[in-house]
Tab-separated table of C-alpha atoms and ligand atoms in Angstrom:
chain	number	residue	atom	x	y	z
A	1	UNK	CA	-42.326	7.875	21.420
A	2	UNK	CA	-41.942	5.327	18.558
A	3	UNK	CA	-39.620	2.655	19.336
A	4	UNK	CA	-40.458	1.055	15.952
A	5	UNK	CA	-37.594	0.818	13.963
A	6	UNK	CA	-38.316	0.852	10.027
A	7	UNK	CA	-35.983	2.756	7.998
A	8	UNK	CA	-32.203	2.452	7.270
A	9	UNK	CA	-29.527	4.563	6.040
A	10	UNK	CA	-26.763	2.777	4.287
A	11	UNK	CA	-23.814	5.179	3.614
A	12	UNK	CA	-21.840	3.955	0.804
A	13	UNK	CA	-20.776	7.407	-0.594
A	14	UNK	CA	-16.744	7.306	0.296
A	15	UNK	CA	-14.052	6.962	-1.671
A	16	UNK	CA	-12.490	3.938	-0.518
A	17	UNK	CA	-9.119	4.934	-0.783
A	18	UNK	CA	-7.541	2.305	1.023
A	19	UNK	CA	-8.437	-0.344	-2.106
A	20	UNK	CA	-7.165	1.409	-4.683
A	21	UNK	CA	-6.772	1.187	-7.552
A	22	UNK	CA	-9.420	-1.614	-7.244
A	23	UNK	CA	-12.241	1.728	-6.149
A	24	UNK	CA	-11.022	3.855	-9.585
A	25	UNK	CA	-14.047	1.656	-10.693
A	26	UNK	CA	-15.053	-0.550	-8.250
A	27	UNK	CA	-17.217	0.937	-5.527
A	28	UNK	CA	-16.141	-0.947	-2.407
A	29	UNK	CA	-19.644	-2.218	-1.226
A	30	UNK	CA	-19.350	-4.451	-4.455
A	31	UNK	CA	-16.521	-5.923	-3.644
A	32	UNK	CA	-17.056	-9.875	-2.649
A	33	UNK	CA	-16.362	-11.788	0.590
A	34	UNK	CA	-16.397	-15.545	-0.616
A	35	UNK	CA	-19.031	-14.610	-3.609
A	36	UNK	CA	-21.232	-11.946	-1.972
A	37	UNK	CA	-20.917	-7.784	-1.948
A	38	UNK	CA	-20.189	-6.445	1.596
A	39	UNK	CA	-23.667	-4.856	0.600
A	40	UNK	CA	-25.674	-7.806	0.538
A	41	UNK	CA	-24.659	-8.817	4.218
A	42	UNK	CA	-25.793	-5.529	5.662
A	43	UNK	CA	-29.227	-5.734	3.785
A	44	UNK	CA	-29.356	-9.293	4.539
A	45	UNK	CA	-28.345	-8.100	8.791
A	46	UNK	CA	-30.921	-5.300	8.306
A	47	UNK	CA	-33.998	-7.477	6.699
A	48	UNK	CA	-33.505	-10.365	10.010
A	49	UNK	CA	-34.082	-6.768	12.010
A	50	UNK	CA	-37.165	-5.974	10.326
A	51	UNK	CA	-36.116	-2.954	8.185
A	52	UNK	CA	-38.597	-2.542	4.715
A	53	UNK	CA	-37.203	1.313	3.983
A	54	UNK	CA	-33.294	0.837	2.324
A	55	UNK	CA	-32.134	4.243	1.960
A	56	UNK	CA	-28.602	4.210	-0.068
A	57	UNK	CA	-26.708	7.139	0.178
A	58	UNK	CA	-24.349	6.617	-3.319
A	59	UNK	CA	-21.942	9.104	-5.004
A	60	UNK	CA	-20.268	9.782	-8.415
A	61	UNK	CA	-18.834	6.197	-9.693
A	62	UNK	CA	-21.378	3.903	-7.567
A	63	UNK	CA	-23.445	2.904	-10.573
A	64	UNK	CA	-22.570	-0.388	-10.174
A	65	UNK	CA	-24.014	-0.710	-6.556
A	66	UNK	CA	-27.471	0.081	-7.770
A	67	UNK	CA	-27.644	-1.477	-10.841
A	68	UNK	CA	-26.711	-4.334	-8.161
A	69	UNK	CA	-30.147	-4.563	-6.921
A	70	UNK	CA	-31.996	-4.640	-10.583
A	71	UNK	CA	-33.478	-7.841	-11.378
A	72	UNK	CA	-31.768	-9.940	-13.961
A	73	UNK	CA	-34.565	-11.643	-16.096
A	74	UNK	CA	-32.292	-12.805	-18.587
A	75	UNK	CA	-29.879	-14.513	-16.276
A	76	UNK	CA	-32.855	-16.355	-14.122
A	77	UNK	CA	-34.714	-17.218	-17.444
A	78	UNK	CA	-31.085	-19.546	-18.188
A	79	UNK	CA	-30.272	-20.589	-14.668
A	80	UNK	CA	-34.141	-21.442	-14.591
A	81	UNK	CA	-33.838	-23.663	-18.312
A	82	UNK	CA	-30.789	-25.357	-17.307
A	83	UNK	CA	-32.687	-26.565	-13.879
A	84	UNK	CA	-29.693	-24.768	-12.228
A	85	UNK	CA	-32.442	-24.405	-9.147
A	86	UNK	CA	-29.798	-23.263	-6.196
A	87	UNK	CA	-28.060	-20.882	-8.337
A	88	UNK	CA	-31.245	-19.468	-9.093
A	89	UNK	CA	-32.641	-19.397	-5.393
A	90	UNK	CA	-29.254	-17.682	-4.237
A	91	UNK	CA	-29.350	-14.992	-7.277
A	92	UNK	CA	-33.334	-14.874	-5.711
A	93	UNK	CA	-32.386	-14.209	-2.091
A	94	UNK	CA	-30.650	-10.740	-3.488
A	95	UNK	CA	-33.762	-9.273	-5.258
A	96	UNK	CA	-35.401	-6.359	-3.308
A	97	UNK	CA	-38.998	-5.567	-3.458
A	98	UNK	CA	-40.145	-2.830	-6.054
A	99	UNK	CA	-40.108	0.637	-3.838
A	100	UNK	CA	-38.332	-0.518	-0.891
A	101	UNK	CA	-35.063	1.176	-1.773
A	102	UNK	CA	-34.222	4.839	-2.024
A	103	UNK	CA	-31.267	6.399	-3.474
A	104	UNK	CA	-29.420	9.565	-2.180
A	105	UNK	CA	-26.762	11.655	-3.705
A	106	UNK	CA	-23.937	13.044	-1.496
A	107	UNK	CA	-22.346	15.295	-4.198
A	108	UNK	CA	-19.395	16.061	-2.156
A	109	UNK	CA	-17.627	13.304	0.379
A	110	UNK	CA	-17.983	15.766	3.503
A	111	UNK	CA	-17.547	12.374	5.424
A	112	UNK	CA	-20.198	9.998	7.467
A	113	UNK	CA	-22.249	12.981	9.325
A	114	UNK	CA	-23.484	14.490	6.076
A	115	UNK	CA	-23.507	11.429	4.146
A	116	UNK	CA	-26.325	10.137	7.015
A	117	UNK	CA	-27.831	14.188	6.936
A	118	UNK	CA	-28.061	13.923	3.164
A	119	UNK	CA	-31.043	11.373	4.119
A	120	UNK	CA	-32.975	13.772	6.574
A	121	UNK	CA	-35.853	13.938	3.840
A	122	UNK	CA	-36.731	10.261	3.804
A	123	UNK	CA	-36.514	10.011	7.581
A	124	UNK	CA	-38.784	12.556	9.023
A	125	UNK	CA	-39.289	12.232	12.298
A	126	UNK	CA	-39.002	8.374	12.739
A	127	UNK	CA	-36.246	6.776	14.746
A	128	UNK	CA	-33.557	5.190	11.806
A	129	UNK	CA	-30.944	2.435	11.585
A	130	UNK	CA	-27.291	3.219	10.201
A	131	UNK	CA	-25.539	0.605	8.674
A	132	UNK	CA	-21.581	1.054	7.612
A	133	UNK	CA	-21.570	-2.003	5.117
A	134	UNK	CA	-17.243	-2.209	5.572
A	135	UNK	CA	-18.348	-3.534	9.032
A	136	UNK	CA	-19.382	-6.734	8.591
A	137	UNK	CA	-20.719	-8.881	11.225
A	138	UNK	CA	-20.680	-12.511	11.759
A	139	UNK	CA	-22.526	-14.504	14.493
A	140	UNK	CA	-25.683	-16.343	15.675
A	141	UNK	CA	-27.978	-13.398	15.657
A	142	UNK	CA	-27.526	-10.206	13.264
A	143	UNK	CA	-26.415	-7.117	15.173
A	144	UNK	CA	-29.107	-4.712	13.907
A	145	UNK	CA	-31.756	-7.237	15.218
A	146	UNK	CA	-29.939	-7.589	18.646
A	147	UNK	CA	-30.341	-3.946	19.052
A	148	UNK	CA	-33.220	-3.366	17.841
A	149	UNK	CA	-34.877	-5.856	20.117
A	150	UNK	CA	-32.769	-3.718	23.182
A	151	UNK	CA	-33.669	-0.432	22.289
A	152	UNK	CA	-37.672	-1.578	21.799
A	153	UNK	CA	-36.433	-1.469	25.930
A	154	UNK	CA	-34.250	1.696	26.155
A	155	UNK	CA	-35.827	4.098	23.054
A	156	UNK	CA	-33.327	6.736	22.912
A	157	UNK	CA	-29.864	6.585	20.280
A	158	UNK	CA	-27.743	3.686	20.631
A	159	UNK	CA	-24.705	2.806	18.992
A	160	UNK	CA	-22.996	-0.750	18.443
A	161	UNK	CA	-19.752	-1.001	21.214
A	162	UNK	CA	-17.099	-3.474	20.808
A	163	UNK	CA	-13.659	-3.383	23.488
A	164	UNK	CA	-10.708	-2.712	21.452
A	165	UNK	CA	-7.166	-2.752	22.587
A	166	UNK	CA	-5.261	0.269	23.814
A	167	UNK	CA	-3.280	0.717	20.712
A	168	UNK	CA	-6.069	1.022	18.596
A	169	UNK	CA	-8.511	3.540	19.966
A	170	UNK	CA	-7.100	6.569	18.050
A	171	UNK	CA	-9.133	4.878	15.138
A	172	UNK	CA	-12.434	4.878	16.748
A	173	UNK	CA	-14.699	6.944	18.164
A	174	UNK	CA	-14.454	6.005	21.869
A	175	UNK	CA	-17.228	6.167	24.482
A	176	UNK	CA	-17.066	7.387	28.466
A	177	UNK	CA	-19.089	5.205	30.057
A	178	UNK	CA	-21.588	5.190	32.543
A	179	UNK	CA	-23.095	2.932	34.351
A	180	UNK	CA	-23.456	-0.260	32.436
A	181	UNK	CA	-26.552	-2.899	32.540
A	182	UNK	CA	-25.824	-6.230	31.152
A	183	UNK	CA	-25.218	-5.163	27.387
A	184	UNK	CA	-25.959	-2.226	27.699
A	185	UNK	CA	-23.791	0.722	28.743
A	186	UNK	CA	-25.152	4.447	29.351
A	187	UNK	CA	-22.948	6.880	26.994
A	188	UNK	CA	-21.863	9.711	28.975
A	189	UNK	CA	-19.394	11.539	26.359
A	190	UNK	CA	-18.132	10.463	23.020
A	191	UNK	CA	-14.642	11.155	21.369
A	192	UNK	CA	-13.936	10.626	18.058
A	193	UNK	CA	-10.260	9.273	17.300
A	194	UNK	CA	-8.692	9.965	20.055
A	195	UNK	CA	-4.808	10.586	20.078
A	196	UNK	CA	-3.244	7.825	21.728
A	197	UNK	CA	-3.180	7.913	25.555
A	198	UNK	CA	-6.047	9.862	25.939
A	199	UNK	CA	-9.005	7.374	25.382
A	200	UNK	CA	-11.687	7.589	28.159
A	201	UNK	CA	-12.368	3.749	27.924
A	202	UNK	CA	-11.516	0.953	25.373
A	203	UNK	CA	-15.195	0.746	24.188
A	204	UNK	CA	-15.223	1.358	20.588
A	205	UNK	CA	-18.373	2.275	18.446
A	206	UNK	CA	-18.292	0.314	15.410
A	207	UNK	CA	-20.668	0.943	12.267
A	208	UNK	CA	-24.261	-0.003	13.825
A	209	UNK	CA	-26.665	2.610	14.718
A	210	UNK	CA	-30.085	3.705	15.735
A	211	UNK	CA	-30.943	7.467	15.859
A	212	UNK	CA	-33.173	9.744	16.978
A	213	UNK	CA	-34.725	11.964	14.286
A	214	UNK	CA	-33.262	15.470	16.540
A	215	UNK	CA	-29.700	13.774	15.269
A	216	UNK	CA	-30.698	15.159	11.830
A	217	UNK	CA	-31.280	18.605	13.565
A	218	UNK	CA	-27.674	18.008	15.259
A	219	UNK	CA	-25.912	17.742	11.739
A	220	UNK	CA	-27.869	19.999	10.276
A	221	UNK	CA	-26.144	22.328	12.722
A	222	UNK	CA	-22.389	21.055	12.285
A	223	UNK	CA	-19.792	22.867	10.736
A	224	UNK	CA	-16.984	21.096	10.238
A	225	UNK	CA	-15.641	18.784	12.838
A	226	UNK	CA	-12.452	16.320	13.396
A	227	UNK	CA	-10.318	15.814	9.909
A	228	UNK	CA	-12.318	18.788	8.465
A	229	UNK	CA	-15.529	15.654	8.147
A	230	UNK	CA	-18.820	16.017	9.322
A	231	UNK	CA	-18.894	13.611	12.221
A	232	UNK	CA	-22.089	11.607	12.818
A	233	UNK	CA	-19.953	11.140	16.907
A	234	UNK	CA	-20.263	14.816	17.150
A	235	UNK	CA	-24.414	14.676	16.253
A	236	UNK	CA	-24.600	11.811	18.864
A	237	UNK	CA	-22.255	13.500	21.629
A	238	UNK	CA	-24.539	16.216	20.785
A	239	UNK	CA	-27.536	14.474	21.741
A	240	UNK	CA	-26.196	13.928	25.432
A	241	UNK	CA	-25.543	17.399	25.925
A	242	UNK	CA	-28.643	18.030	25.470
A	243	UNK	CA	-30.048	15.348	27.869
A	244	UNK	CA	-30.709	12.667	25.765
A	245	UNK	CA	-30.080	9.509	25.935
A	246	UNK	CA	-27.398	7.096	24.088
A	247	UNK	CA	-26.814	3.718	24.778
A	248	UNK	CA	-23.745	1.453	23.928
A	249	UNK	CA	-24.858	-2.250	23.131
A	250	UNK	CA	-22.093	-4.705	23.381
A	251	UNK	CA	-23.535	-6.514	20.743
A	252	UNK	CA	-22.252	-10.608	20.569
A	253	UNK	CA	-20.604	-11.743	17.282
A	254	UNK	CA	-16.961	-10.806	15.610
A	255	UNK	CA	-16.979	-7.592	13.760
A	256	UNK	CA	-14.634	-8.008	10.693
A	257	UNK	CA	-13.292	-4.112	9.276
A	258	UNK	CA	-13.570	-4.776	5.692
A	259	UNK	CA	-12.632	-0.923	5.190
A	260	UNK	CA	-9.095	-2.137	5.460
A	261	UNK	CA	-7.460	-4.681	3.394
A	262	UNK	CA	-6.265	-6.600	6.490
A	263	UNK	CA	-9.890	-6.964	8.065
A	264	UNK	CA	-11.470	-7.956	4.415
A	265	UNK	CA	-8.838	-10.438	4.089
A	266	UNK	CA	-9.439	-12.109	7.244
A	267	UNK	CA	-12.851	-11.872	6.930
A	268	UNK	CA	-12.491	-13.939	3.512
A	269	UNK	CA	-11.001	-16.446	5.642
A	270	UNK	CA	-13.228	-16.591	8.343
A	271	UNK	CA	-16.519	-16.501	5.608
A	272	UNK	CA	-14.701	-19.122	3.641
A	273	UNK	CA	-13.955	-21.538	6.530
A	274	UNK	CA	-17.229	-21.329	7.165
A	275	UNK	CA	-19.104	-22.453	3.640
A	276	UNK	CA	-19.464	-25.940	3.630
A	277	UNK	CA	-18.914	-26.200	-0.003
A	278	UNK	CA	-15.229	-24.660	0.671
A	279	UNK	CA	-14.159	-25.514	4.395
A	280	UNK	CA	-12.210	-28.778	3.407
A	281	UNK	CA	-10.550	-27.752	0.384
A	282	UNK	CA	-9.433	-24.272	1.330
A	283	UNK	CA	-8.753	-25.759	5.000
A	284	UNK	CA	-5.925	-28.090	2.913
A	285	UNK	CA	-4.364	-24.863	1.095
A	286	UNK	CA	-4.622	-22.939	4.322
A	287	UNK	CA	-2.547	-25.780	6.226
A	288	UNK	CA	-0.060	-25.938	3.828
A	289	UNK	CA	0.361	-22.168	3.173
A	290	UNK	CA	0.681	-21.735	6.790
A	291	UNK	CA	3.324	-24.604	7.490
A	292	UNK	CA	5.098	-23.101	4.611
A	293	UNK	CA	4.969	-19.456	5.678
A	294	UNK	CA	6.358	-21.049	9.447
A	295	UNK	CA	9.218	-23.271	7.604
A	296	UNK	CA	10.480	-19.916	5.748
A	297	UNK	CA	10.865	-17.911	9.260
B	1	UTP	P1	-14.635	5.412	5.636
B	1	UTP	O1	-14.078	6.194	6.754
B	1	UTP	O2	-14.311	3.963	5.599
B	1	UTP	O3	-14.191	6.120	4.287
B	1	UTP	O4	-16.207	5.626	5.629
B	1	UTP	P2	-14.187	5.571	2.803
B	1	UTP	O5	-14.136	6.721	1.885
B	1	UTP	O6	-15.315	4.603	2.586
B	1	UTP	O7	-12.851	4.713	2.699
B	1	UTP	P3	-11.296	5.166	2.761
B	1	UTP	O8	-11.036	5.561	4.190
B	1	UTP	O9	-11.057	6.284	1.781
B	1	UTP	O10	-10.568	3.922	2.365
B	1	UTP	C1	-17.077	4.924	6.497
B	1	UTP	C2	-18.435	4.806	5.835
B	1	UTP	O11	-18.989	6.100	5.584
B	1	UTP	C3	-19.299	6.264	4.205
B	1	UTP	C4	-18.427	5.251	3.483
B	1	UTP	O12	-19.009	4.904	2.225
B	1	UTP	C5	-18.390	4.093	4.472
B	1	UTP	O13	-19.550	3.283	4.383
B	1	UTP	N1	-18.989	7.667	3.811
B	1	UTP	C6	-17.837	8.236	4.225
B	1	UTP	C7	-19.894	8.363	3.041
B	1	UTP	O14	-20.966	7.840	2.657
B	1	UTP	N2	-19.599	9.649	2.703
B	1	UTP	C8	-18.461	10.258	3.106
B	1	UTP	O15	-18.259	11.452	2.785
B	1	UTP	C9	-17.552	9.530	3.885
């Protein structure tokens, strides 16, 4: 079985409702934390994990994403004559090697499952990452690389877990667990948005993923499941009813949802706070914006 890990499917064909009217022409994976796209932290998270394959699955209006990842002669040729050196290494650090990205076209948004099935082609029968770039990830060691360096271990599917509170299950896809190792947890059933009450744990799968090839099969097969979508938790529940195995990794770092405007804002913060060219003066402004906010209640 190959436990090598090579390929990744980045689904950025939603609509990104939730930001409008900013997405009427923005796609969302543009859109900056600090002065970086949500994109460039997933293919920044999927490089320190070894992946060389960058499959983008884009839709209608998502030009802007992959003209995103052009070079930009003109702009390095000025940054380059005006000795502008660290502007020039950061615009560097975003170029991608000719031929190492693929892009995909989802005509219709018939949600995550066939956004990730749209891909089957360029996956054959390989083992693949998933990375949902609104989940962005902050911590010591990048999440993809944490499982892929597990699952060289486990092989099988396994899916990034995080504990969530009670109230906010329905918007997950929740697993029953099994018996758990360390960080890892055996996945013994998997619910997608549960109503609320009826989770079978608090352990939420959040947007990290590696797959077996046979999930491709799985989809391939699905009709249409919750919210009239094609789930990628149905391919994956799938997979255990079959007999095979998924894993939950409790991965370590703070998981920002930058699919909602609360999570991106916070995550601004927290990404701000941390730049050392920012901390002290946006530290001030946050002091004082918080005293104020406490004054006025
Ligand atoms: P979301 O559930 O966040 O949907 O998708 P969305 O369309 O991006 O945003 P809202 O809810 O309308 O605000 C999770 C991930 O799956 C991708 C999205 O691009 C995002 O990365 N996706 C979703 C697709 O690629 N295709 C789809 O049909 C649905």
């Amino acid at each position: 079985m190959i436990t090598t890990v090579t390929k990744a499917i980045f689904p950025v064909a939603g609509l990104g409702t939730r930001f409008l009217p900013a997405t009427k022409s923005i796609p969302k994976e543009i859109m900056t934390l600090v002065d970086r796209p949500l994109i460039q932290y997933a293919i920044d998270e999927a490089r320190e994990a070894g992946i060389t394959d960058f499959i983008f699955v884009t839709a209608k209006g998502k030009s802007a994403l992959e003209d995103y990842f052009d070079r930009a002669p003109e702009l390095e040729k000025k940054l380059r004559d005006s000795n502008k050196t660290a502007l020039l290494e950061e615009l560097k650090r975003s170029d991608m090697e000719s031929g190492s990205i693929a892009y995909i076209r989802q005509r219709e948004a018939k949600g995550l499952g066939h956004a990730v099935w749209c891909a089957r082609r360029f996956i054959g029968d390989e083992p693949f990452a998933v990375l949902l770039p609104d989940d962005v990830i902050s911590g010591q060691q990048g999440c993809l690389k944490q499982m892929i360096d597990a699952y060289r271990e486990t092989g099988g599917n396994m899916v990034a877990a995080m504990q969530v509170p009670d109230s906010q299950t329905k918007n997950y896809g929740i697993i029953d667990k099994g018996a758990e190792n360390g960080r890892l947890v055996s996945v013994k059933g998997m619910v997608e948005k549960p109503a609320l009450g009826t989770a079978p744990s608090n352990l939420a799968v959040i947007g990290r993923y590696i797959l077996r090839p046979e999930v491709m099969d799985a989809l391939g097969k699905f009709q249409q499941g919750a919210g009239g979508e094609i789930q990628l938790t149905d391919a994956i529940a799938d997979q255990i009813d079959q007999g095979r195995p998924v894993h939950g990794f409790r991965f370590e770092g703070t998981r920002f949802d930058c699919g909602s405007k609360a999570g991106f804002l916070q995550a601004t913060v927290a990404f701000a706070l941390e730049r050392s060219d920012l901390r002290e003066e946006f530290g001030v402004f946050l002091d004082s914006i918080t005293h104020l906010h406490h004054a006025a209640e």
